[in-house]
Amino acid sequence: MAIPIALSVLLIASRFDTGNFTQPDGFAPYGLQGIMAAVSTGGVIFSFIGFRHVVDMAGEVRNPKVAIPAALVLSIILCAAIYVGLQIAFIGALDPEMLKNGWANLNFSGQGPLDGVILSVGIVWFLSVLNIGSVIGPFGNGLVSTGSNARIALALSQNGFLPKRLQILSSFGVPLWALALNFLIGILFLLTVPFTTVIALNGAAIVVSFAVGPIAVVCLRRLMPDHPRSIRIPFVKVVAITAFAVATLIVYWSGWDTVWRLGIALIVGFVLLLARFHNRLDEMDVTEALWLVPYFGGIGLISLLGQFGEGALKQIPFGWDILLCVLFSVVIFGLAVRSSLSIKKFQTYIAEEEVLDPKKPVIGF
């Protein structure tokens, strides 16, 4: 975190040309469509989804009512401040001569964008700091992701979706088999899928999982209206529908070339799920989950006919595709909420839940 902040300050102090924000092609030379595509495929969403690890590790938090909301909000605010600050500093520090042929022809002579702008302003010594940070920095993200992904695999095993072997803990409370599974999957993707595709696919897949959250909030508000809550969201239906529509749009903006890959992954997962639970489908609440079929199918169809990604047929004009996604999201949201568990079934599930002693950690010491 210190390196991007220091770089932003140094770039602004070295050179800051406000004309770069309007010349030569304007602030957004590729228009609104370019911004939307960058959100999904340019690593923007991938840069912000680190907050999910707060939820993944929530079971080991001592004071979740305070720690989890604070961590979620602060992680997003800090990420936004750092990335926006660095982007403003980068644009302002560019030599106007580098932009004379437009943003599409911006060239750093074989250097990376940050390396190129650092060299252009004369703070060559900072290149070593940047290179060291680019090697060490990902280890922090990798460490957190390794821990949270292992716990996701552990939770899936406890819910019966994965083999029970993944629940085995070491003497240090570490799910070693879950770690090994995530390691093998990571190596498989690293060796077979281009990194940029992994970024776009991973971002789209995680956002799809986020789309369930707004629906769950509204359903829980209906099923448990008087339950005490540390944070009570006002206008929860409006906020939830908006969040669901935004999640749908982000997946759509990732482009057809990402959506069809995501669709294949979902189909493979569905087949594996059926294979594992073919004798226990009555336990899966299939009826309540049927809204997922038109949701995934609709996203795929709109993406195929829309304006984003390689292979898209571009039959739906830009602007109308966004409106269609929003209206589609509203309809699916209503269908999903109406398909929620009945109060009787929900109360049965709640009665079966194990009440944990907060003084006794589930994992570790």
Tab-separated table of C-alpha atoms in Angstrom:
chain	number	residue	atom	x	y	z
A	1	MET	CA	0.000	0.000	0.000
A	2	ALA	CA	2.882	2.350	0.769
A	3	ILE	CA	4.446	2.001	-2.695
A	4	PRO	CA	1.430	3.169	-4.792
A	5	ILE	CA	0.791	6.048	-2.354
A	6	ALA	CA	4.447	7.119	-2.510
A	7	LEU	CA	4.436	6.819	-6.305
A	8	SER	CA	1.302	8.967	-6.585
A	9	VAL	CA	2.880	11.703	-4.486
A	10	LEU	CA	6.169	11.584	-6.430
A	11	LEU	CA	4.442	11.705	-9.825
A	12	ILE	CA	2.249	14.661	-8.856
A	13	ALA	CA	5.238	16.480	-7.384
A	14	SER	CA	7.375	15.812	-10.481
A	15	ARG	CA	4.900	16.789	-13.197
A	16	PHE	CA	1.156	17.304	-13.321
A	17	ASP	CA	-0.345	18.552	-16.576
A	18	THR	CA	-4.093	19.107	-16.234
A	19	GLY	CA	-4.381	19.295	-20.027
A	20	ASN	CA	-3.895	15.541	-20.221
A	21	PHE	CA	-7.398	15.057	-18.825
A	22	THR	CA	-9.032	16.755	-21.807
A	23	GLN	CA	-6.557	16.402	-24.682
A	24	PRO	CA	-6.219	15.071	-27.275
A	25	ASP	CA	-9.218	12.726	-27.267
A	26	GLY	CA	-11.033	13.858	-24.148
A	27	PHE	CA	-11.207	12.245	-20.738
A	28	ALA	CA	-12.819	9.041	-22.037
A	29	PRO	CA	-11.535	8.504	-25.595
A	30	TYR	CA	-13.217	5.107	-25.888
A	31	GLY	CA	-16.513	6.373	-24.508
A	32	LEU	CA	-18.775	4.892	-21.895
A	33	GLN	CA	-18.571	1.450	-23.476
A	34	GLY	CA	-14.801	1.431	-23.006
A	35	ILE	CA	-15.161	2.331	-19.336
A	36	MET	CA	-17.709	-0.436	-18.792
A	37	ALA	CA	-15.530	-3.017	-20.515
A	38	ALA	CA	-12.520	-1.960	-18.427
A	39	VAL	CA	-14.498	-2.430	-15.224
A	40	SER	CA	-14.880	-6.152	-15.907
A	41	THR	CA	-11.916	-7.074	-18.099
A	42	GLY	CA	-9.356	-4.423	-17.179
A	43	GLY	CA	-8.827	-5.671	-13.653
A	44	VAL	CA	-10.910	-2.965	-11.935
A	45	ILE	CA	-13.366	-5.377	-10.324
A	46	PHE	CA	-10.566	-7.842	-9.611
A	47	SER	CA	-8.766	-5.073	-7.701
A	48	PHE	CA	-11.758	-4.440	-5.457
A	49	ILE	CA	-13.017	-7.950	-4.687
A	50	GLY	CA	-10.464	-8.448	-1.935
A	51	PHE	CA	-13.191	-7.495	0.529
A	52	ARG	CA	-14.725	-10.956	0.017
A	53	HIS	CA	-11.933	-12.436	2.124
A	54	VAL	CA	-13.371	-10.583	5.104
A	55	VAL	CA	-16.530	-12.650	4.721
A	56	ASP	CA	-14.620	-15.860	3.999
A	57	MET	CA	-12.653	-15.502	7.253
A	58	ALA	CA	-15.580	-14.166	9.281
A	59	GLY	CA	-15.844	-17.361	11.313
A	60	GLU	CA	-12.559	-16.539	13.045
A	61	VAL	CA	-13.365	-12.936	13.962
A	62	ARG	CA	-13.701	-12.179	17.666
A	63	ASN	CA	-16.104	-9.230	17.384
A	64	PRO	CA	-17.921	-9.745	14.069
A	65	LYS	CA	-20.621	-7.101	14.661
A	66	VAL	CA	-17.961	-4.382	14.605
A	67	ALA	CA	-15.009	-5.923	12.785
A	68	ILE	CA	-16.767	-7.260	9.679
A	69	PRO	CA	-18.723	-4.094	8.664
A	70	ALA	CA	-15.673	-1.923	9.406
A	71	ALA	CA	-13.348	-4.162	7.390
A	72	LEU	CA	-15.755	-4.330	4.440
A	73	VAL	CA	-16.269	-0.577	4.224
A	74	LEU	CA	-12.660	0.389	4.877
A	75	SER	CA	-11.270	-2.100	2.369
A	76	ILE	CA	-13.397	-0.633	-0.428
A	77	ILE	CA	-12.711	2.989	0.555
A	78	LEU	CA	-8.953	2.449	0.850
A	79	CYS	CA	-8.754	0.570	-2.456
A	80	ALA	CA	-10.736	3.287	-4.222
A	81	ALA	CA	-8.592	6.072	-2.754
A	82	ILE	CA	-5.314	4.357	-3.679
A	83	TYR	CA	-6.292	3.333	-7.224
A	84	VAL	CA	-8.034	6.591	-8.114
A	85	GLY	CA	-5.139	8.610	-6.691
A	86	LEU	CA	-2.589	6.592	-8.659
A	87	GLN	CA	-4.618	6.888	-11.855
A	88	ILE	CA	-4.945	10.674	-11.488
A	89	ALA	CA	-1.218	10.970	-10.824
A	90	PHE	CA	-0.395	8.750	-13.825
A	91	ILE	CA	-2.540	10.748	-16.265
A	92	GLY	CA	-1.243	14.081	-14.993
A	93	ALA	CA	2.400	12.970	-15.140
A	94	LEU	CA	2.308	11.924	-18.801
A	95	ASP	CA	4.352	14.043	-21.174
A	96	PRO	CA	1.874	15.771	-23.546
A	97	GLU	CA	4.128	14.729	-26.413
A	98	MET	CA	3.354	11.110	-25.612
A	99	LEU	CA	-0.336	11.819	-26.255
A	100	LYS	CA	0.019	13.757	-29.503
A	101	ASN	CA	-1.184	10.755	-31.526
A	102	GLY	CA	-4.043	9.960	-29.153
A	103	TRP	CA	-4.543	7.495	-26.318
A	104	ALA	CA	-4.823	4.563	-28.700
A	105	ASN	CA	-1.223	5.136	-29.827
A	106	LEU	CA	0.298	5.773	-26.389
A	107	ASN	CA	3.691	4.044	-26.491
A	108	PHE	CA	6.236	3.478	-23.730
A	109	SER	CA	8.922	1.972	-25.988
A	110	GLY	CA	8.639	-1.521	-24.614
A	111	GLN	CA	8.350	-0.412	-20.987
A	112	GLY	CA	5.305	-0.970	-18.805
A	113	PRO	CA	3.015	2.068	-18.313
A	114	LEU	CA	4.274	2.846	-14.800
A	115	ASP	CA	7.906	2.221	-15.762
A	116	GLY	CA	7.504	4.492	-18.766
A	117	VAL	CA	5.993	7.418	-16.871
A	118	ILE	CA	8.551	7.055	-14.057
A	119	LEU	CA	11.372	7.292	-16.590
A	120	SER	CA	9.731	10.266	-18.304
A	121	VAL	CA	9.611	12.325	-15.089
A	122	GLY	CA	13.145	11.373	-14.063
A	123	ILE	CA	12.640	9.402	-10.847
A	124	VAL	CA	14.570	6.414	-12.159
A	125	TRP	CA	15.607	5.322	-8.670
A	126	PHE	CA	11.979	4.464	-7.865
A	127	LEU	CA	11.987	1.725	-10.509
A	128	SER	CA	13.875	-0.559	-8.124
A	129	VAL	CA	11.319	0.086	-5.386
A	130	LEU	CA	8.470	-0.591	-7.821
A	131	ASN	CA	10.036	-3.823	-9.078
A	132	ILE	CA	10.629	-5.096	-5.539
A	133	GLY	CA	7.049	-4.246	-4.617
A	134	SER	CA	5.684	-5.983	-7.727
A	135	VAL	CA	7.384	-9.194	-6.606
A	136	ILE	CA	6.613	-9.028	-2.880
A	137	GLY	CA	3.127	-7.476	-3.130
A	138	PRO	CA	1.327	-10.444	-4.755
A	139	PHE	CA	2.509	-12.701	-1.932
A	140	GLY	CA	0.246	-10.829	0.481
A	141	ASN	CA	-2.767	-11.323	-1.761
A	142	GLY	CA	-1.775	-14.926	-2.355
A	143	LEU	CA	-1.474	-15.589	1.372
A	144	VAL	CA	-4.930	-14.194	2.144
A	145	SER	CA	-6.504	-15.931	-0.867
A	146	THR	CA	-4.916	-19.253	0.055
A	147	GLY	CA	-6.346	-19.080	3.564
A	148	SER	CA	-9.843	-17.998	2.561
A	149	ASN	CA	-10.135	-20.395	-0.393
A	150	ALA	CA	-9.116	-23.308	1.806
A	151	ARG	CA	-11.869	-22.380	4.243
A	152	ILE	CA	-14.387	-22.190	1.409
A	153	ALA	CA	-13.440	-25.732	0.388
A	154	LEU	CA	-13.713	-26.778	4.040
A	155	ALA	CA	-17.200	-25.245	4.305
A	156	LEU	CA	-18.311	-26.926	1.064
A	157	SER	CA	-17.122	-30.233	2.480
A	158	GLN	CA	-19.032	-29.656	5.730
A	159	ASN	CA	-22.160	-28.965	3.655
A	160	GLY	CA	-21.692	-32.199	1.757
A	161	PHE	CA	-20.652	-30.748	-1.616
A	162	LEU	CA	-17.053	-31.978	-1.433
A	163	PRO	CA	-15.485	-35.126	0.081
A	164	LYS	CA	-15.234	-35.328	3.874
A	165	ARG	CA	-11.465	-35.700	3.643
A	166	LEU	CA	-11.262	-31.938	3.089
A	167	GLN	CA	-12.483	-31.415	6.671
A	168	ILE	CA	-9.345	-32.955	8.160
A	169	LEU	CA	-7.338	-30.352	10.085
A	170	SER	CA	-3.662	-30.376	10.948
A	171	SER	CA	-2.396	-29.909	14.506
A	172	PHE	CA	-2.371	-26.177	13.758
A	173	GLY	CA	-6.038	-26.138	12.712
A	174	VAL	CA	-5.182	-25.882	8.983
A	175	PRO	CA	-7.301	-27.777	6.379
A	176	LEU	CA	-4.342	-29.292	4.515
A	177	TRP	CA	-6.383	-31.306	2.009
A	178	ALA	CA	-8.406	-28.205	1.131
A	179	LEU	CA	-5.150	-26.298	0.614
A	180	ALA	CA	-3.869	-29.056	-1.661
A	181	LEU	CA	-7.084	-29.017	-3.727
A	182	ASN	CA	-6.887	-25.258	-4.250
A	183	PHE	CA	-3.198	-25.549	-5.134
A	184	LEU	CA	-3.887	-28.135	-7.834
A	185	ILE	CA	-6.753	-26.107	-9.318
A	186	GLY	CA	-4.600	-22.984	-9.310
A	187	ILE	CA	-1.743	-24.765	-11.103
A	188	LEU	CA	-4.198	-26.159	-13.667
A	189	PHE	CA	-5.506	-22.689	-14.525
A	190	LEU	CA	-1.999	-21.191	-14.525
A	191	LEU	CA	-0.762	-23.709	-17.081
A	192	THR	CA	-3.794	-23.835	-19.365
A	193	VAL	CA	-5.518	-20.405	-19.357
A	194	PRO	CA	-4.010	-16.997	-20.281
A	195	PHE	CA	-3.616	-14.734	-17.247
A	196	THR	CA	-5.829	-11.962	-18.641
A	197	THR	CA	-8.576	-14.527	-19.229
A	198	VAL	CA	-8.167	-15.816	-15.667
A	199	ILE	CA	-8.594	-12.264	-14.330
A	200	ALA	CA	-11.778	-11.652	-16.349
A	201	LEU	CA	-13.228	-15.110	-15.636
A	202	ASN	CA	-12.413	-14.966	-11.940
A	203	GLY	CA	-13.945	-11.507	-11.610
A	204	ALA	CA	-17.128	-12.531	-13.435
A	205	ALA	CA	-17.495	-15.741	-11.409
A	206	ILE	CA	-17.094	-13.948	-8.085
A	207	VAL	CA	-19.556	-11.226	-9.090
A	208	VAL	CA	-22.096	-13.923	-10.025
A	209	SER	CA	-21.736	-15.287	-6.502
A	210	PHE	CA	-22.256	-11.760	-5.137
A	211	ALA	CA	-25.555	-11.508	-7.032
A	212	VAL	CA	-27.125	-13.967	-4.591
A	213	GLY	CA	-26.397	-11.684	-1.636
A	214	PRO	CA	-29.007	-8.967	-2.333
A	215	ILE	CA	-31.667	-11.641	-2.832
A	216	ALA	CA	-30.719	-13.328	0.444
A	217	VAL	CA	-30.921	-10.015	2.337
A	218	VAL	CA	-34.479	-9.329	1.178
A	219	CYS	CA	-35.568	-12.918	1.837
A	220	LEU	CA	-34.057	-12.917	5.335
A	221	ARG	CA	-35.720	-9.588	6.082
A	222	ARG	CA	-39.042	-11.245	5.235
A	223	LEU	CA	-38.339	-14.505	7.052
A	224	MET	CA	-36.798	-12.904	10.160
A	225	PRO	CA	-38.278	-9.394	10.349
A	226	ASP	CA	-37.691	-8.901	14.086
A	227	HIS	CA	-34.274	-10.511	14.346
A	228	PRO	CA	-31.685	-8.130	15.904
A	229	ARG	CA	-29.186	-6.812	13.370
A	230	SER	CA	-25.975	-4.881	13.984
A	231	ILE	CA	-26.570	-2.963	10.741
A	232	ARG	CA	-30.029	-2.456	9.287
A	233	ILE	CA	-29.954	-1.262	5.680
A	234	PRO	CA	-32.646	1.344	4.925
A	235	PHE	CA	-34.751	0.938	1.768
A	236	VAL	CA	-33.396	-2.584	1.578
A	237	LYS	CA	-35.411	-3.608	-1.508
A	238	VAL	CA	-34.217	-0.628	-3.552
A	239	VAL	CA	-30.611	-1.165	-2.482
A	240	ALA	CA	-30.840	-4.904	-3.139
A	241	ILE	CA	-32.374	-4.556	-6.618
A	242	THR	CA	-29.734	-1.958	-7.518
A	243	ALA	CA	-26.920	-4.194	-6.294
A	244	PHE	CA	-28.324	-7.186	-8.180
A	245	ALA	CA	-28.615	-5.165	-11.396
A	246	VAL	CA	-25.054	-3.844	-11.040
A	247	ALA	CA	-23.722	-7.372	-10.509
A	248	THR	CA	-25.560	-8.537	-13.629
A	249	LEU	CA	-24.171	-5.623	-15.640
A	250	ILE	CA	-20.615	-6.332	-14.523
A	251	VAL	CA	-20.921	-9.926	-15.707
A	252	TYR	CA	-22.375	-8.708	-19.014
A	253	TRP	CA	-19.584	-6.147	-19.454
A	254	SER	CA	-16.995	-8.910	-19.115
A	255	GLY	CA	-17.951	-9.863	-22.683
A	256	TRP	CA	-19.178	-12.903	-24.532
A	257	ASP	CA	-15.680	-14.424	-24.646
A	258	THR	CA	-15.720	-14.533	-20.837
A	259	VAL	CA	-19.412	-15.350	-20.360
A	260	TRP	CA	-19.341	-18.505	-22.489
A	261	ARG	CA	-16.345	-19.790	-20.526
A	262	LEU	CA	-18.165	-19.019	-17.304
A	263	GLY	CA	-21.187	-20.877	-18.662
A	264	ILE	CA	-19.092	-23.980	-19.325
A	265	ALA	CA	-17.710	-23.825	-15.779
A	266	LEU	CA	-21.240	-23.570	-14.373
A	267	ILE	CA	-22.451	-26.502	-16.487
A	268	VAL	CA	-19.523	-28.661	-15.350
A	269	GLY	CA	-20.229	-27.712	-11.741
A	270	PHE	CA	-23.920	-28.527	-12.180
A	271	VAL	CA	-23.121	-31.943	-13.640
A	272	LEU	CA	-20.763	-32.716	-10.749
A	273	LEU	CA	-23.440	-31.572	-8.290
A	274	LEU	CA	-26.027	-33.882	-9.853
A	275	ALA	CA	-23.562	-36.749	-9.813
A	276	ARG	CA	-22.913	-36.279	-6.103
A	277	PHE	CA	-26.507	-35.680	-5.002
A	278	HIS	CA	-28.434	-37.754	-7.553
A	279	ASN	CA	-30.021	-39.779	-4.739
A	280	ARG	CA	-30.711	-36.762	-2.520
A	281	LEU	CA	-32.149	-34.119	-4.808
A	282	ASP	CA	-35.002	-33.598	-2.351
A	283	GLU	CA	-32.437	-32.130	0.076
A	284	MET	CA	-31.253	-29.529	-2.438
A	285	ASP	CA	-34.302	-27.216	-2.450
A	286	VAL	CA	-34.328	-27.422	-6.237
A	287	THR	CA	-37.626	-25.560	-6.591
A	288	GLU	CA	-36.287	-22.518	-4.752
A	289	ALA	CA	-33.236	-22.426	-7.025
A	290	LEU	CA	-35.005	-22.731	-10.386
A	291	TRP	CA	-34.732	-18.963	-10.949
A	292	LEU	CA	-31.039	-19.527	-11.656
A	293	VAL	CA	-31.873	-21.278	-14.943
A	294	PRO	CA	-33.493	-18.251	-16.669
A	295	TYR	CA	-30.954	-15.961	-14.989
A	296	PHE	CA	-27.872	-17.702	-16.360
A	297	GLY	CA	-29.556	-18.394	-19.679
A	298	GLY	CA	-30.678	-14.779	-20.022
A	299	ILE	CA	-27.227	-13.381	-19.252
A	300	GLY	CA	-25.736	-15.712	-21.848
A	301	LEU	CA	-28.255	-14.727	-24.518
A	302	ILE	CA	-27.924	-10.975	-23.887
A	303	SER	CA	-24.139	-11.318	-23.890
A	304	LEU	CA	-24.182	-13.209	-27.199
A	305	LEU	CA	-26.392	-10.570	-28.844
A	306	GLY	CA	-24.790	-7.614	-27.073
A	307	GLN	CA	-21.863	-5.294	-27.689
A	308	PHE	CA	-19.116	-6.614	-25.402
A	309	GLY	CA	-16.376	-9.149	-25.997
A	310	GLU	CA	-14.982	-11.081	-28.934
A	311	GLY	CA	-17.553	-13.154	-30.772
A	312	ALA	CA	-20.561	-11.085	-29.655
A	313	LEU	CA	-23.067	-10.669	-32.489
A	314	LYS	CA	-23.713	-6.990	-31.633
A	315	GLN	CA	-27.375	-7.193	-32.528
A	316	ILE	CA	-28.565	-5.157	-29.532
A	317	PRO	CA	-27.477	-1.490	-29.831
A	318	PHE	CA	-25.315	-0.050	-27.079
A	319	GLY	CA	-27.486	1.618	-24.469
A	320	TRP	CA	-30.441	-0.618	-25.166
A	321	ASP	CA	-28.374	-3.585	-24.011
A	322	ILE	CA	-27.761	-1.857	-20.665
A	323	LEU	CA	-31.462	-1.077	-20.279
A	324	LEU	CA	-32.348	-4.654	-21.182
A	325	CYS	CA	-29.942	-5.994	-18.540
A	326	VAL	CA	-31.456	-3.746	-15.875
A	327	LEU	CA	-35.050	-4.713	-16.728
A	328	PHE	CA	-34.038	-8.367	-16.912
A	329	SER	CA	-32.421	-8.066	-13.467
A	330	VAL	CA	-35.567	-6.570	-11.947
A	331	VAL	CA	-37.717	-9.415	-13.299
A	332	ILE	CA	-35.305	-12.134	-12.144
A	333	PHE	CA	-34.928	-10.481	-8.748
A	334	GLY	CA	-38.683	-10.570	-8.217
A	335	LEU	CA	-38.819	-14.202	-9.338
A	336	ALA	CA	-35.963	-15.178	-7.003
A	337	VAL	CA	-37.516	-13.488	-3.973
A	338	ARG	CA	-40.878	-15.150	-4.655
A	339	SER	CA	-39.064	-18.500	-4.882
A	340	SER	CA	-37.520	-18.220	-1.413
A	341	LEU	CA	-37.984	-20.819	1.317
A	342	SER	CA	-41.308	-20.996	3.048
A	343	ILE	CA	-41.369	-19.793	6.640
A	344	LYS	CA	-42.046	-23.337	7.865
A	345	LYS	CA	-39.087	-24.853	5.977
A	346	PHE	CA	-36.836	-21.975	7.012
A	347	GLN	CA	-37.670	-22.409	10.691
A	348	THR	CA	-36.959	-26.126	10.368
A	349	TYR	CA	-33.493	-25.401	8.982
A	350	ILE	CA	-32.795	-22.836	11.688
A	351	ALA	CA	-33.756	-25.341	14.387
A	352	GLU	CA	-31.234	-27.811	12.937
A	353	GLU	CA	-28.351	-25.341	13.051
A	354	GLU	CA	-25.619	-25.892	15.619
A	355	VAL	CA	-25.227	-23.041	18.084
A	356	LEU	CA	-21.522	-22.393	18.563
A	357	ASP	CA	-19.855	-21.090	21.708
A	358	PRO	CA	-18.053	-17.850	20.711
A	359	LYS	CA	-15.425	-18.551	23.387
A	360	LYS	CA	-14.422	-21.761	21.614
A	361	PRO	CA	-12.948	-21.181	18.140
A	362	VAL	CA	-13.991	-23.630	15.441
A	363	ILE	CA	-10.622	-23.638	13.698
A	364	GLY	CA	-7.195	-23.283	15.288
A	365	PHE	CA	-6.440	-22.667	18.922
